[in-house]
Coordinates of C-alpha atoms in Angstrom, one line a residue:
Chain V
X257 CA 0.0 0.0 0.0
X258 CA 1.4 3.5 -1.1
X259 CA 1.4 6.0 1.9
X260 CA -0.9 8.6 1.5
X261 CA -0.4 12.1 -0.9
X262 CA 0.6 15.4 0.0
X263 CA -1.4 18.0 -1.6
X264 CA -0.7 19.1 -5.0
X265 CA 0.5 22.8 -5.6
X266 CA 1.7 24.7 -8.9
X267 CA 5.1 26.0 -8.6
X268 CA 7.2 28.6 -10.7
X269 CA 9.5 27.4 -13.7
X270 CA 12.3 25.9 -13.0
X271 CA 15.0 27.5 -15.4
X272 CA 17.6 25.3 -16.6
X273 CA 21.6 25.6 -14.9
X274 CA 24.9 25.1 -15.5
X275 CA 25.9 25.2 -12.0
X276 CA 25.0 21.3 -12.0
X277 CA 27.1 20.6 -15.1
X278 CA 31.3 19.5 -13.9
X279 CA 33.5 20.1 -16.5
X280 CA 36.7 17.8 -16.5
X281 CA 39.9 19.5 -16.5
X282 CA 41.8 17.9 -19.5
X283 CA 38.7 18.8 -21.4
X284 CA 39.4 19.5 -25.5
X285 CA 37.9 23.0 -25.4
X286 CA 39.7 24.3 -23.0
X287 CA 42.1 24.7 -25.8
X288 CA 40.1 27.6 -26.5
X289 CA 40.6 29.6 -22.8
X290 CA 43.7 31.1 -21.7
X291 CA 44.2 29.5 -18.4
X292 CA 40.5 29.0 -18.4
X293 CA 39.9 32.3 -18.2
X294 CA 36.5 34.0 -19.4
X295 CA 38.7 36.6 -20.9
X296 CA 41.9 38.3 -20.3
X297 CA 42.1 42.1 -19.0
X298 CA 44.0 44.4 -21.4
X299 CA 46.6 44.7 -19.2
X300 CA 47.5 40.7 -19.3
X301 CA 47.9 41.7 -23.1
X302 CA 50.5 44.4 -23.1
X303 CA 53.7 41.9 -22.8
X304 CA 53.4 40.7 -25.6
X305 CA 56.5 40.9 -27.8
X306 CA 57.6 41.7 -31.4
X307 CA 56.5 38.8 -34.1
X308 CA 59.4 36.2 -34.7
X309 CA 61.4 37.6 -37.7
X310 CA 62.5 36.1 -40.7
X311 CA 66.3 35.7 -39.8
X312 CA 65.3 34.1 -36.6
X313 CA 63.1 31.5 -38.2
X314 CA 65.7 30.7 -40.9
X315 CA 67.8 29.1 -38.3
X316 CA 65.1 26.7 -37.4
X317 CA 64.3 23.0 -38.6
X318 CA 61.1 22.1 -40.1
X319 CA 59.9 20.5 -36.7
X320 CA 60.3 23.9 -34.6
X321 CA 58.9 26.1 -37.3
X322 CA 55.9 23.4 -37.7
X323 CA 55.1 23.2 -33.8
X324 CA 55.3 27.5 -33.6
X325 CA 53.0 27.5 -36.4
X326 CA 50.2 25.6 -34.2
X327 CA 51.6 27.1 -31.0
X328 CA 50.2 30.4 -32.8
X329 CA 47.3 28.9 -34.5
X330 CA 46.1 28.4 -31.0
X331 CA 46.7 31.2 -29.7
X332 CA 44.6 33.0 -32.5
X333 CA 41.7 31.2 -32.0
X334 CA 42.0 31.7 -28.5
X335 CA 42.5 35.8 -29.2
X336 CA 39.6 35.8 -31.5
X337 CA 37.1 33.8 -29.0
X338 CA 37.6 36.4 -26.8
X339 CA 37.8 39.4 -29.5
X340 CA 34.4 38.4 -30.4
X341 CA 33.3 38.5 -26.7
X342 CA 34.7 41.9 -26.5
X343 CA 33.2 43.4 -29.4
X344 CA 29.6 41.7 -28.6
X345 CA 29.8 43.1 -25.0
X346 CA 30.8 46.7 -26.0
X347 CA 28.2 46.7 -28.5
X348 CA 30.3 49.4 -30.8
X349 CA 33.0 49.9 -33.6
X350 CA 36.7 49.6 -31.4
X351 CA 39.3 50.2 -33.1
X352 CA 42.2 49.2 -31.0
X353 CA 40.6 45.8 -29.9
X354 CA 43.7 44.6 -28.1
X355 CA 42.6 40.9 -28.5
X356 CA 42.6 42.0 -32.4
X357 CA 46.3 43.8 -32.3
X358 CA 48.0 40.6 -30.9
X359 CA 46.4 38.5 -32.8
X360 CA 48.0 40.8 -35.8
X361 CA 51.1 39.7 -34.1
X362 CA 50.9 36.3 -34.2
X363 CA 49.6 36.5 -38.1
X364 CA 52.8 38.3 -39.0
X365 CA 54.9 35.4 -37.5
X366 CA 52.4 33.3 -39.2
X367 CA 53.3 34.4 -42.8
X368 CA 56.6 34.3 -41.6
X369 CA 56.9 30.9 -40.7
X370 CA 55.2 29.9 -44.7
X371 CA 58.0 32.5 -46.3
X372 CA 60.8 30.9 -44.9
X373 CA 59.0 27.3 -45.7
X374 CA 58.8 28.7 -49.3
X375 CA 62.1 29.5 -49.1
X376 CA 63.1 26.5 -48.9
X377 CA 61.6 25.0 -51.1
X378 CA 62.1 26.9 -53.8
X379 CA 65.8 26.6 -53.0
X380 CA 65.1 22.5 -52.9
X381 CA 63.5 22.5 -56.5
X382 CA 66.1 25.0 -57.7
X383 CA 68.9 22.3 -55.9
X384 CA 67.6 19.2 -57.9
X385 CA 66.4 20.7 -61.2
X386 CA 71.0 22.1 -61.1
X387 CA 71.0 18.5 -59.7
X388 CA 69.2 17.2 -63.0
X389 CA 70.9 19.2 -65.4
X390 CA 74.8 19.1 -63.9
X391 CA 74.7 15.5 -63.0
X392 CA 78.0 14.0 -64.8
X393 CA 79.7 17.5 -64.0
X394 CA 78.7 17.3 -59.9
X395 CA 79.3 13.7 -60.0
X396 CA 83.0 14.2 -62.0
X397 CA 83.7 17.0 -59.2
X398 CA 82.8 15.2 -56.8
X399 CA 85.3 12.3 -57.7
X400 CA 87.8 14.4 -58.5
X401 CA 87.8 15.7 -55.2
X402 CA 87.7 12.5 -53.2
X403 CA 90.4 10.8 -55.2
X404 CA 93.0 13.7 -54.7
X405 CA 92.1 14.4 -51.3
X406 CA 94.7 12.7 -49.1
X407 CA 95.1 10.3 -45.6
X408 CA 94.0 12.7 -43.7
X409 CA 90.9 14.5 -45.2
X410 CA 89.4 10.5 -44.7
X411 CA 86.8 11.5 -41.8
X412 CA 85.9 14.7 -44.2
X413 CA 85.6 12.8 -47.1
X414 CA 83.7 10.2 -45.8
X415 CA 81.1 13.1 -44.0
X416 CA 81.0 14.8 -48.2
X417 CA 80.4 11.4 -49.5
X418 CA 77.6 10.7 -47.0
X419 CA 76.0 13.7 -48.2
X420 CA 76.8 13.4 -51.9
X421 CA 75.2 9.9 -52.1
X422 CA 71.9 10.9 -50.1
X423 CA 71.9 14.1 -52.6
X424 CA 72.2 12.4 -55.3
X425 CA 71.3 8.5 -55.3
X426 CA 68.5 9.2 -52.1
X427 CA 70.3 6.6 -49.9
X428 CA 69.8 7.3 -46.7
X429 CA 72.6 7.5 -44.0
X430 CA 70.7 4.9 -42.0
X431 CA 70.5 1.9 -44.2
X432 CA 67.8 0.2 -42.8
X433 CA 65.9 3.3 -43.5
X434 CA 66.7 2.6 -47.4
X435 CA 63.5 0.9 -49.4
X436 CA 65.4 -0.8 -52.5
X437 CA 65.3 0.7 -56.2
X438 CA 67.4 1.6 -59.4
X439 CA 68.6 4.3 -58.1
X440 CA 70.1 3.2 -55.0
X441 CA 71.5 0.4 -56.6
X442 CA 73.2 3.0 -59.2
X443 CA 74.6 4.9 -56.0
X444 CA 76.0 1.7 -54.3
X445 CA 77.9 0.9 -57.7
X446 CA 79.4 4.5 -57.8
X447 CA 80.0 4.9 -53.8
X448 CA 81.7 1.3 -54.1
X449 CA 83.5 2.3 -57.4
X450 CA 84.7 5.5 -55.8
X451 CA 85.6 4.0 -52.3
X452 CA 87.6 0.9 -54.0
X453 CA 89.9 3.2 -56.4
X454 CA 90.8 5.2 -53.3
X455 CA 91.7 2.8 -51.0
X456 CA 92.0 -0.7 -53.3
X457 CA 95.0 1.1 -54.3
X458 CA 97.0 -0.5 -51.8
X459 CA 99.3 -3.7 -52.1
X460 CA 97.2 -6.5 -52.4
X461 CA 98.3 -10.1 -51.5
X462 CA 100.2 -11.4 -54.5
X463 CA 99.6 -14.5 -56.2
X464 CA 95.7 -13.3 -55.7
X465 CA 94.1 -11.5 -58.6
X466 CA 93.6 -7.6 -58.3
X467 CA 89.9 -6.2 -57.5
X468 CA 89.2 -3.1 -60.0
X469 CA 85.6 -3.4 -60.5
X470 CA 82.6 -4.1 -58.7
X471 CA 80.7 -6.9 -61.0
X472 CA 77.7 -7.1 -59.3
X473 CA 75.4 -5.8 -56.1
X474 CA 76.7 -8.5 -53.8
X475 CA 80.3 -6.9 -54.4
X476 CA 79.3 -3.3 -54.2
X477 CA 77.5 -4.0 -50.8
X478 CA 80.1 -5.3 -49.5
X479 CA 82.5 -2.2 -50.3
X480 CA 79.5 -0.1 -49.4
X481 CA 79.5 -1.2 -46.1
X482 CA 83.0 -1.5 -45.4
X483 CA 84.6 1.3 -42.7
X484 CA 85.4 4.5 -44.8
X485 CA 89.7 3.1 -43.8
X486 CA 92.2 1.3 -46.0
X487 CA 91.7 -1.4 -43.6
X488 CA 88.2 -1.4 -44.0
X489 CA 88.4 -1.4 -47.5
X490 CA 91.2 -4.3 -47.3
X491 CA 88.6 -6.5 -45.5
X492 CA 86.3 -5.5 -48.4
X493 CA 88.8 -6.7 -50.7
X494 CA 89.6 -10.1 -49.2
X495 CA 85.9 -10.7 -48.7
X496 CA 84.9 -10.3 -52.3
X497 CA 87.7 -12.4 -53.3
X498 CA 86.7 -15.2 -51.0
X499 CA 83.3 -14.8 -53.3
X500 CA 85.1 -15.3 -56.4
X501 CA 86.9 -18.0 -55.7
X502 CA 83.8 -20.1 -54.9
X503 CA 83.1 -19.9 -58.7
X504 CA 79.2 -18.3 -58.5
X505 CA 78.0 -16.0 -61.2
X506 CA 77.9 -12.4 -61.0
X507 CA 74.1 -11.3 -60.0
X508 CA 72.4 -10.2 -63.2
X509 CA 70.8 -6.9 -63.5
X510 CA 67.4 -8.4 -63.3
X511 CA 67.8 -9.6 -60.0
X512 CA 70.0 -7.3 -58.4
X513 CA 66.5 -5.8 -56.8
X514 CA 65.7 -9.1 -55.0
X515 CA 69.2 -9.1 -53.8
X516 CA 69.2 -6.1 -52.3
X517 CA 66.5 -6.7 -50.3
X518 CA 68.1 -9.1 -49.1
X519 CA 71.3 -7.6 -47.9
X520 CA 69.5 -5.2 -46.7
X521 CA 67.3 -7.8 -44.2
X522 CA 70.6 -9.6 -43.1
X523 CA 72.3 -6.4 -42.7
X524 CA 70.0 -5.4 -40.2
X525 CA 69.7 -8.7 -39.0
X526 CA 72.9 -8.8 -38.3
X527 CA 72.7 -4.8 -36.6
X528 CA 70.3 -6.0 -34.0
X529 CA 72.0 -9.9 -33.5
X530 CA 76.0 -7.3 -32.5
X531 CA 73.6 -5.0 -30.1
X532 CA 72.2 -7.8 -28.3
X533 CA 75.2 -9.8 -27.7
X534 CA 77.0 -6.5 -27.2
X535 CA 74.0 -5.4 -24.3
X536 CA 74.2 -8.8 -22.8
X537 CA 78.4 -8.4 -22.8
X538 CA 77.5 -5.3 -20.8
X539 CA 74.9 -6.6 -18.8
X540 CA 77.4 -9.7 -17.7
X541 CA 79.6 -8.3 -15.8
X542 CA 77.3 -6.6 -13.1
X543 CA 75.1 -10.1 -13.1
X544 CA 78.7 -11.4 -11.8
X545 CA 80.0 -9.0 -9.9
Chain H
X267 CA -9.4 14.6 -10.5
X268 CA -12.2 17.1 -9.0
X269 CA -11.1 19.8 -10.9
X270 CA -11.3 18.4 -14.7
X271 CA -13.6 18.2 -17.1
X272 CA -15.8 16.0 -17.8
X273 CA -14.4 15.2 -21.3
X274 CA -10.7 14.6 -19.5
X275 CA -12.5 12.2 -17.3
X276 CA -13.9 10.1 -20.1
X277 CA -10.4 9.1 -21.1
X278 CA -9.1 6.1 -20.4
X279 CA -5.8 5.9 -18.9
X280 CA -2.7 3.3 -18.7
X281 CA -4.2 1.4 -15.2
X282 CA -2.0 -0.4 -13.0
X283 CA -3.0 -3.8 -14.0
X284 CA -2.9 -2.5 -17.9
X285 CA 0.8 -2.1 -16.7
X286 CA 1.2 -4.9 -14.9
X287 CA -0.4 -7.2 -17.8
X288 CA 1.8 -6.0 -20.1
X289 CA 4.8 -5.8 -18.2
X290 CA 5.6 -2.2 -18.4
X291 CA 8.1 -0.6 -15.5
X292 CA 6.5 1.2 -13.2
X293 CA 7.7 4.9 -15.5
X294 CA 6.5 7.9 -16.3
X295 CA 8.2 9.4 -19.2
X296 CA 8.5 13.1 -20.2
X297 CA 9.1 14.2 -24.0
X298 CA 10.4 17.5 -25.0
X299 CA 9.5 18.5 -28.2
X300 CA 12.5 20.0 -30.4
X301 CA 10.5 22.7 -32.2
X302 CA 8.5 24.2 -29.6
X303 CA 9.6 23.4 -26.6
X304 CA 6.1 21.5 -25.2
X305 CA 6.5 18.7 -23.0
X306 CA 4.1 15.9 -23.0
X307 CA 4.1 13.3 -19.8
X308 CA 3.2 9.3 -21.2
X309 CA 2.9 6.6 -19.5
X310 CA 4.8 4.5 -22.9
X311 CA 8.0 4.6 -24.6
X312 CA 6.8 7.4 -26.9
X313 CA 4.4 10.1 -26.9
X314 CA 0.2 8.7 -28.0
X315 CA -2.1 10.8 -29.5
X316 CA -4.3 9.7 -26.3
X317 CA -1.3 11.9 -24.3
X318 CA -1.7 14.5 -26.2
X319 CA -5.2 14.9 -26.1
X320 CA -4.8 14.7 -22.2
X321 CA -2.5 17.7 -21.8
X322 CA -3.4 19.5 -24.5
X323 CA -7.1 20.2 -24.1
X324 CA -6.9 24.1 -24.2
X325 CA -4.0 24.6 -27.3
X326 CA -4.0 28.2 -28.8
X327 CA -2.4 30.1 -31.1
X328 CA 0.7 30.2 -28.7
X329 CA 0.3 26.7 -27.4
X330 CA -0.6 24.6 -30.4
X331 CA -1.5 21.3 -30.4
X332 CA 2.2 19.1 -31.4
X333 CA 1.8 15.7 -33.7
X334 CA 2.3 12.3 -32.0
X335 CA 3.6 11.1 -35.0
X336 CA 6.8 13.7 -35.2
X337 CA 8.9 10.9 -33.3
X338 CA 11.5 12.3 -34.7
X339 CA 11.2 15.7 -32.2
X340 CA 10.1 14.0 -29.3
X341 CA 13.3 13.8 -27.5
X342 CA 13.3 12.3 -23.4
X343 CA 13.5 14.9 -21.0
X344 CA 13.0 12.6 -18.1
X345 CA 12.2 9.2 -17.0
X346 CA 10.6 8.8 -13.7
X347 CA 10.9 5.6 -11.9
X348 CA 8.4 5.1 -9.2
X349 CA 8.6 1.9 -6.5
X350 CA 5.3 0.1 -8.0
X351 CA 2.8 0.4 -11.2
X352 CA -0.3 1.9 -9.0
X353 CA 2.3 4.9 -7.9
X354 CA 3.0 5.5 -11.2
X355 CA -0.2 5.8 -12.2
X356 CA -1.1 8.2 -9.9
X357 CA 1.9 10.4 -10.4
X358 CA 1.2 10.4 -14.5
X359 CA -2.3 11.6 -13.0
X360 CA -1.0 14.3 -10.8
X361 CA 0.9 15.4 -13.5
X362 CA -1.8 15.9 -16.0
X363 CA -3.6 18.1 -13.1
X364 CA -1.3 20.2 -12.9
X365 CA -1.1 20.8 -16.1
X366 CA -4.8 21.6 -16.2
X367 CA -4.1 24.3 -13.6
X368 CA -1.5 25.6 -15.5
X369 CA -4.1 25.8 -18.6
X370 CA -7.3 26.7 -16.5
X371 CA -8.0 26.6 -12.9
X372 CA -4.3 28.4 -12.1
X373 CA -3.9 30.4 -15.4
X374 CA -3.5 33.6 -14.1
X375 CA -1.0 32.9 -11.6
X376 CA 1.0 30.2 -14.2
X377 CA 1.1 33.3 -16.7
X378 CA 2.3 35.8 -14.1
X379 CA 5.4 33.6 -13.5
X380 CA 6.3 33.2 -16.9
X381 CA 9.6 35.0 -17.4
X382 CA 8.4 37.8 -20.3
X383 CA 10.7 39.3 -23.4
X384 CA 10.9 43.2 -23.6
X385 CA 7.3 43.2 -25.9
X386 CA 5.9 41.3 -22.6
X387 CA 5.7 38.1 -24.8
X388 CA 6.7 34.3 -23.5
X389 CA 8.2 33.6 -26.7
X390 CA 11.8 35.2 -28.2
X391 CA 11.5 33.4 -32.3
X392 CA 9.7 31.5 -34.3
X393 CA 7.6 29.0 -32.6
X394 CA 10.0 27.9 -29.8
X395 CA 8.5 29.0 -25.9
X396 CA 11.3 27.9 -23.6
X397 CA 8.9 28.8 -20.3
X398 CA 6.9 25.1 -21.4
X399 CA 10.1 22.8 -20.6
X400 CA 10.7 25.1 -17.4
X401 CA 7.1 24.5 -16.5
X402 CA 7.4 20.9 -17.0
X403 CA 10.2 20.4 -14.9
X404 CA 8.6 22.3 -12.1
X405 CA 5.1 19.9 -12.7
X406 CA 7.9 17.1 -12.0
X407 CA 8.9 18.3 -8.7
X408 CA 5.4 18.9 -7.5
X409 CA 4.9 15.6 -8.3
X410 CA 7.2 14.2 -6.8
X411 CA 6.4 15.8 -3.9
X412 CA 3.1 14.9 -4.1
X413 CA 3.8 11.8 -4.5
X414 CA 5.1 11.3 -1.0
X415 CA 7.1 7.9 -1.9
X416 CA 11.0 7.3 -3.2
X417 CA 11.5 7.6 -6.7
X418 CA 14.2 8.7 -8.8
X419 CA 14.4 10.6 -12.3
X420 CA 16.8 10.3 -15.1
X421 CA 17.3 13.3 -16.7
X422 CA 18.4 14.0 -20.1
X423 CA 21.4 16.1 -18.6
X424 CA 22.6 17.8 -15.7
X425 CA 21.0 21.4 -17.1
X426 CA 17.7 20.7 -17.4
X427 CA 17.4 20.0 -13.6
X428 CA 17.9 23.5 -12.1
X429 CA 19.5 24.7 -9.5
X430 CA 19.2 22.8 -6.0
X431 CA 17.7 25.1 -4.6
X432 CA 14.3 24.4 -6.4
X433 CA 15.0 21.1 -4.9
X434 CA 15.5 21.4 -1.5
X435 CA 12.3 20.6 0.1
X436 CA 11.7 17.7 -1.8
X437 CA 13.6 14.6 0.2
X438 CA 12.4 11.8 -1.7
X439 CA 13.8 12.0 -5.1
X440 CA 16.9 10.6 -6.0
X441 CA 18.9 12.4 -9.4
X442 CA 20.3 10.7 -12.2
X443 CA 21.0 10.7 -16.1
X444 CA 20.0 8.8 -18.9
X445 CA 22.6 7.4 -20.8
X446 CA 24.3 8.5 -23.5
X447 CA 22.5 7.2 -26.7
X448 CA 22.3 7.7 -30.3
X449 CA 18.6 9.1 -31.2
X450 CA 17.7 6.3 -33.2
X451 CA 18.1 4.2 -30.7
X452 CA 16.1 6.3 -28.5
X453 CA 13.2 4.0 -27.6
X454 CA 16.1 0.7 -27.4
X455 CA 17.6 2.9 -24.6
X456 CA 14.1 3.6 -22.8
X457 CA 13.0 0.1 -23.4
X458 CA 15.9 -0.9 -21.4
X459 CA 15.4 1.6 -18.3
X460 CA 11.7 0.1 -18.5
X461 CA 12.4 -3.2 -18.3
X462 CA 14.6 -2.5 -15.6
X463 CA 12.4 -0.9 -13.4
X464 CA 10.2 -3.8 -14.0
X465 CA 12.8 -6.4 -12.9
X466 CA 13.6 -4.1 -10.1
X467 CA 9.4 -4.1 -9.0
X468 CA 9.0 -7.5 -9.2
X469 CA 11.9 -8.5 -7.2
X470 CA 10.5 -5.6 -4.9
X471 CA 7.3 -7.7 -4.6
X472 CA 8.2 -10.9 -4.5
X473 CA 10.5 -10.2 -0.9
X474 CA 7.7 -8.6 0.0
X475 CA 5.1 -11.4 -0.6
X476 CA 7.8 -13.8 1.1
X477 CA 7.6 -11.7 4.1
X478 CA 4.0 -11.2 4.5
X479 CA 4.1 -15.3 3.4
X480 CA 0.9 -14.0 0.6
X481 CA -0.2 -14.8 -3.6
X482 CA 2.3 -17.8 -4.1
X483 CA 4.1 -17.8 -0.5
X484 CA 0.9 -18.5 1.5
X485 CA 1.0 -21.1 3.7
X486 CA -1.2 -23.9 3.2
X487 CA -4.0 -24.5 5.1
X488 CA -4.1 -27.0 7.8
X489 CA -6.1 -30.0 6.6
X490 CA -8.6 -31.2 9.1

């Protein structure tokens, strides 16, 4: 049995609230306040500084100048949340809105940012249509260079070639990195070529026949990845002659893409076998100690 | 229901053992329409034309009478869960009372609380009246009240209830929200909170039957 009523009685409308309604603190639109603020005072405004200028943002990378770019984004929006706040509330024409002068600010660092961008990248297309049209003259200077240069321009050289053959065959210092094609296989021909004539030079065992020229991918990966030394270049050397002797055909040009992506697997195979031996070297002595 | 007419009174309602029968939780539901802001109170998992003609019996120009059939607009405001289907009943009743004293006996007085726009109207643009929501909730309350028993009411969100302090008298309502749902699935989700209820009565019942050892718990009689 349900107790019995109270008496009915009309009551005023109840208006609707936010006070009931808890916003969470990592909430997305907060993005939009300035320390959660309604709206700053004028006078929280007047600190702000010059726009970045173009010299400034010419010394930084793609990342920095990519994260400013949002960093002011944000800030805009924020500026012009409260901007339109301002000019609702004030109900007139204002024409120094400081929410609208900053944000000014920020827009000049804003085509700023995009110039220097341009900049670059202009200067990129202009690099690889010289690229394009010089290619046997860059590549000829190039060699003439690192063939002259002597014993000890090696670390140089080997920095000039690291840069000549991402430039101009796309091969990536970090090898691994490296998805195979013709091009990269042109480049490890011509970095192999170039490292064996500088350092091959040396005596060679005798009775063994001399190594002049790379015959196939195998060969060249092997210089390739030989240290930029004579010794390094020796052990190249003795490597690829091992090859020879057992008597296997050079890879043809058809396959050379297969191999590669071969190498390339072992290679890295290999990379991660030498750092795990190499951490658990490490790690053995404290286990026994 | 002294004060209704006599054409309200010919109208059937949902009874208690209608609800029981067909197994309906002991609810009372509360649709807000999206165009005009009328509420309509129904004892079902949508608005009925048989609702409508309830709490709508004095439409005008400014308070026309809405279309059952726009399910589409009818979006929950509330769902009221009372402990038993006779309750709920009563409170659906309650509700449509006041709503006649809001249209008749206490029209005056309802009108004089409406909050007014600077031409004295209770409307800003277009058709939309915000006051009818506002009223609705406040009918809730009352209710509640009325109703002297616990219950609880989903809202749709936490802004619709208004401030506590219109709430401070009333000690036997508990507060919660509906879930969040897509609006197709608007009568799947109410469905759900129905049959809920329903489990939740019957369980209600059926300790109380064992208690009071009555219906299937009764003892059998001593045979002679």
């Amino acid at each position: 049995m349900n107790p019995p009523q109270k008496e009915l009685k009309l009551r005023p409308p109840i208006p609707p609230s936010v006070s009931n309604i808890k916003t969470k603190d990592d909430h997305p639109l907060w993005q939009f306040f300035h320390d959660k603020k309604y709206m700053r005072t004028a006078d929280e405004l007047k600190d702000v500084g010059e726009p970045w200028s173009v010299p400034q943002l010419r010394r930084k990378s793609f990342e920095e100048l990519h994260t400013l770019w949002y960093v002011c984004l944000k800030e805009r929006n924020r500026l012009l949340r409260e901007s339109r706040i301002y000019q609702t509330w004030n109900d007139q024409d204002l024409p120094d809105d400081p929410f609208v002068t900053v944000s000014e600010t920020i827009k000049t660092t804003m085509w700023r940012v995009r110039h220097v961008l341009s900049e670059r990248s202009h200067a990129w297309a202009n690099g690889i249509k010289e690229v394009e049209n010089n290619y046997t003259e860059i590549i000829n200077e190039f060699e003439e260079d690192y063939l002259t240069a002597d014993a000890a321009a090696d670390r140089e050289m080997e920095a000039r070639l690291e840069r000549f053959q991402f430039a101009l065959f796309g091969i990536n210092p970090m090898l691994e990195d490296n998805v195979p094609d013709r091009n990269i296989i042109k480049g490890l021909k011509e970095v192999a070529r170039l490292k064996l004539t500088r350092f091959g030079a040396s005596e060679y065992e005798q009775g063994t026949e001399p190594i002049n020229n790379i015959r196939d991918i195998n060969e060249a990966f092997i210089v390739f990845t030989a240290e930029h030394t004579p010794e390094g270049v020796e052990d190249a050397i003795k490597t690829i002659q091992e090859y020879r002797e057992q008597g296997t055909d050079p890879i043809s040009e058809s396959d050379e893409l297969t191999a590669l992506a071969k190498l390339m697997f072992n290679f890295e195979q290999e990379k991660i076998s030498v750092g795990s031996t190499s951490t658990k070297a490490e790690a053995e002595p404290t286990t026994t100690v | 229901m002294k004060n209704l007419s006599s054409k309200l009174q010919n109208i059937p309602l949902k009874s208690a053992q209608w609800l029981r029968r067909y197994k309906c939780g002991p609810n009372v539901f509360a649709f807000r329409n999206l165009e005009t802001g009328q509420v309509v109170f129904s004892q079902t998992l949508y608005p009925k034309e048989l609702d409508i003609q309830n709490q709508f019996q004095f439409a005008n120009w400014q308070n026309r009478l809405p279309k059952a059939e726009r399910k589409d607009i009818w979006r929950p405001l509330a769902v009221v869960t009372l402990p038993n289907p006779e309750a709920a009943v009563s409170f659906y009743e309650n509700l449509v009372q006041l709503r006649f004293m809001r249209d008749r006996s206490m029209k005056k007085q309802a009108n004089d609380w409406r909050k007014k726009s600077t031409d004295e109207n209770i409307w800003y643009y277009g058709q939309f009246r915000p006051t009818y929501t506002q009223e609705a909730v406040a009918d809730l309350a009352s209710a509640v009240e009325a109703s002297n028993l616990e219950c609880e009411i989903k809202w749709e969100n936490e802004w619709r209830r208004g401030e506590d302090k219109y709430w401070e008298g009333i000690t036997n309502v508990n507060h919660a929200y509906l879930p969040k749902y897509n609006p197709r699935e608007q009568t799947v989700m109410l469905k759900k909170i129905a049959k809920e209820a329903y489990t939740a009565f019957r369980r209600q019942e059926k300790e109380l039957f064992k208690s009071l050892k009555i219906g299937p718990y009764a003892e059998p009689a001593a045979q002679s």
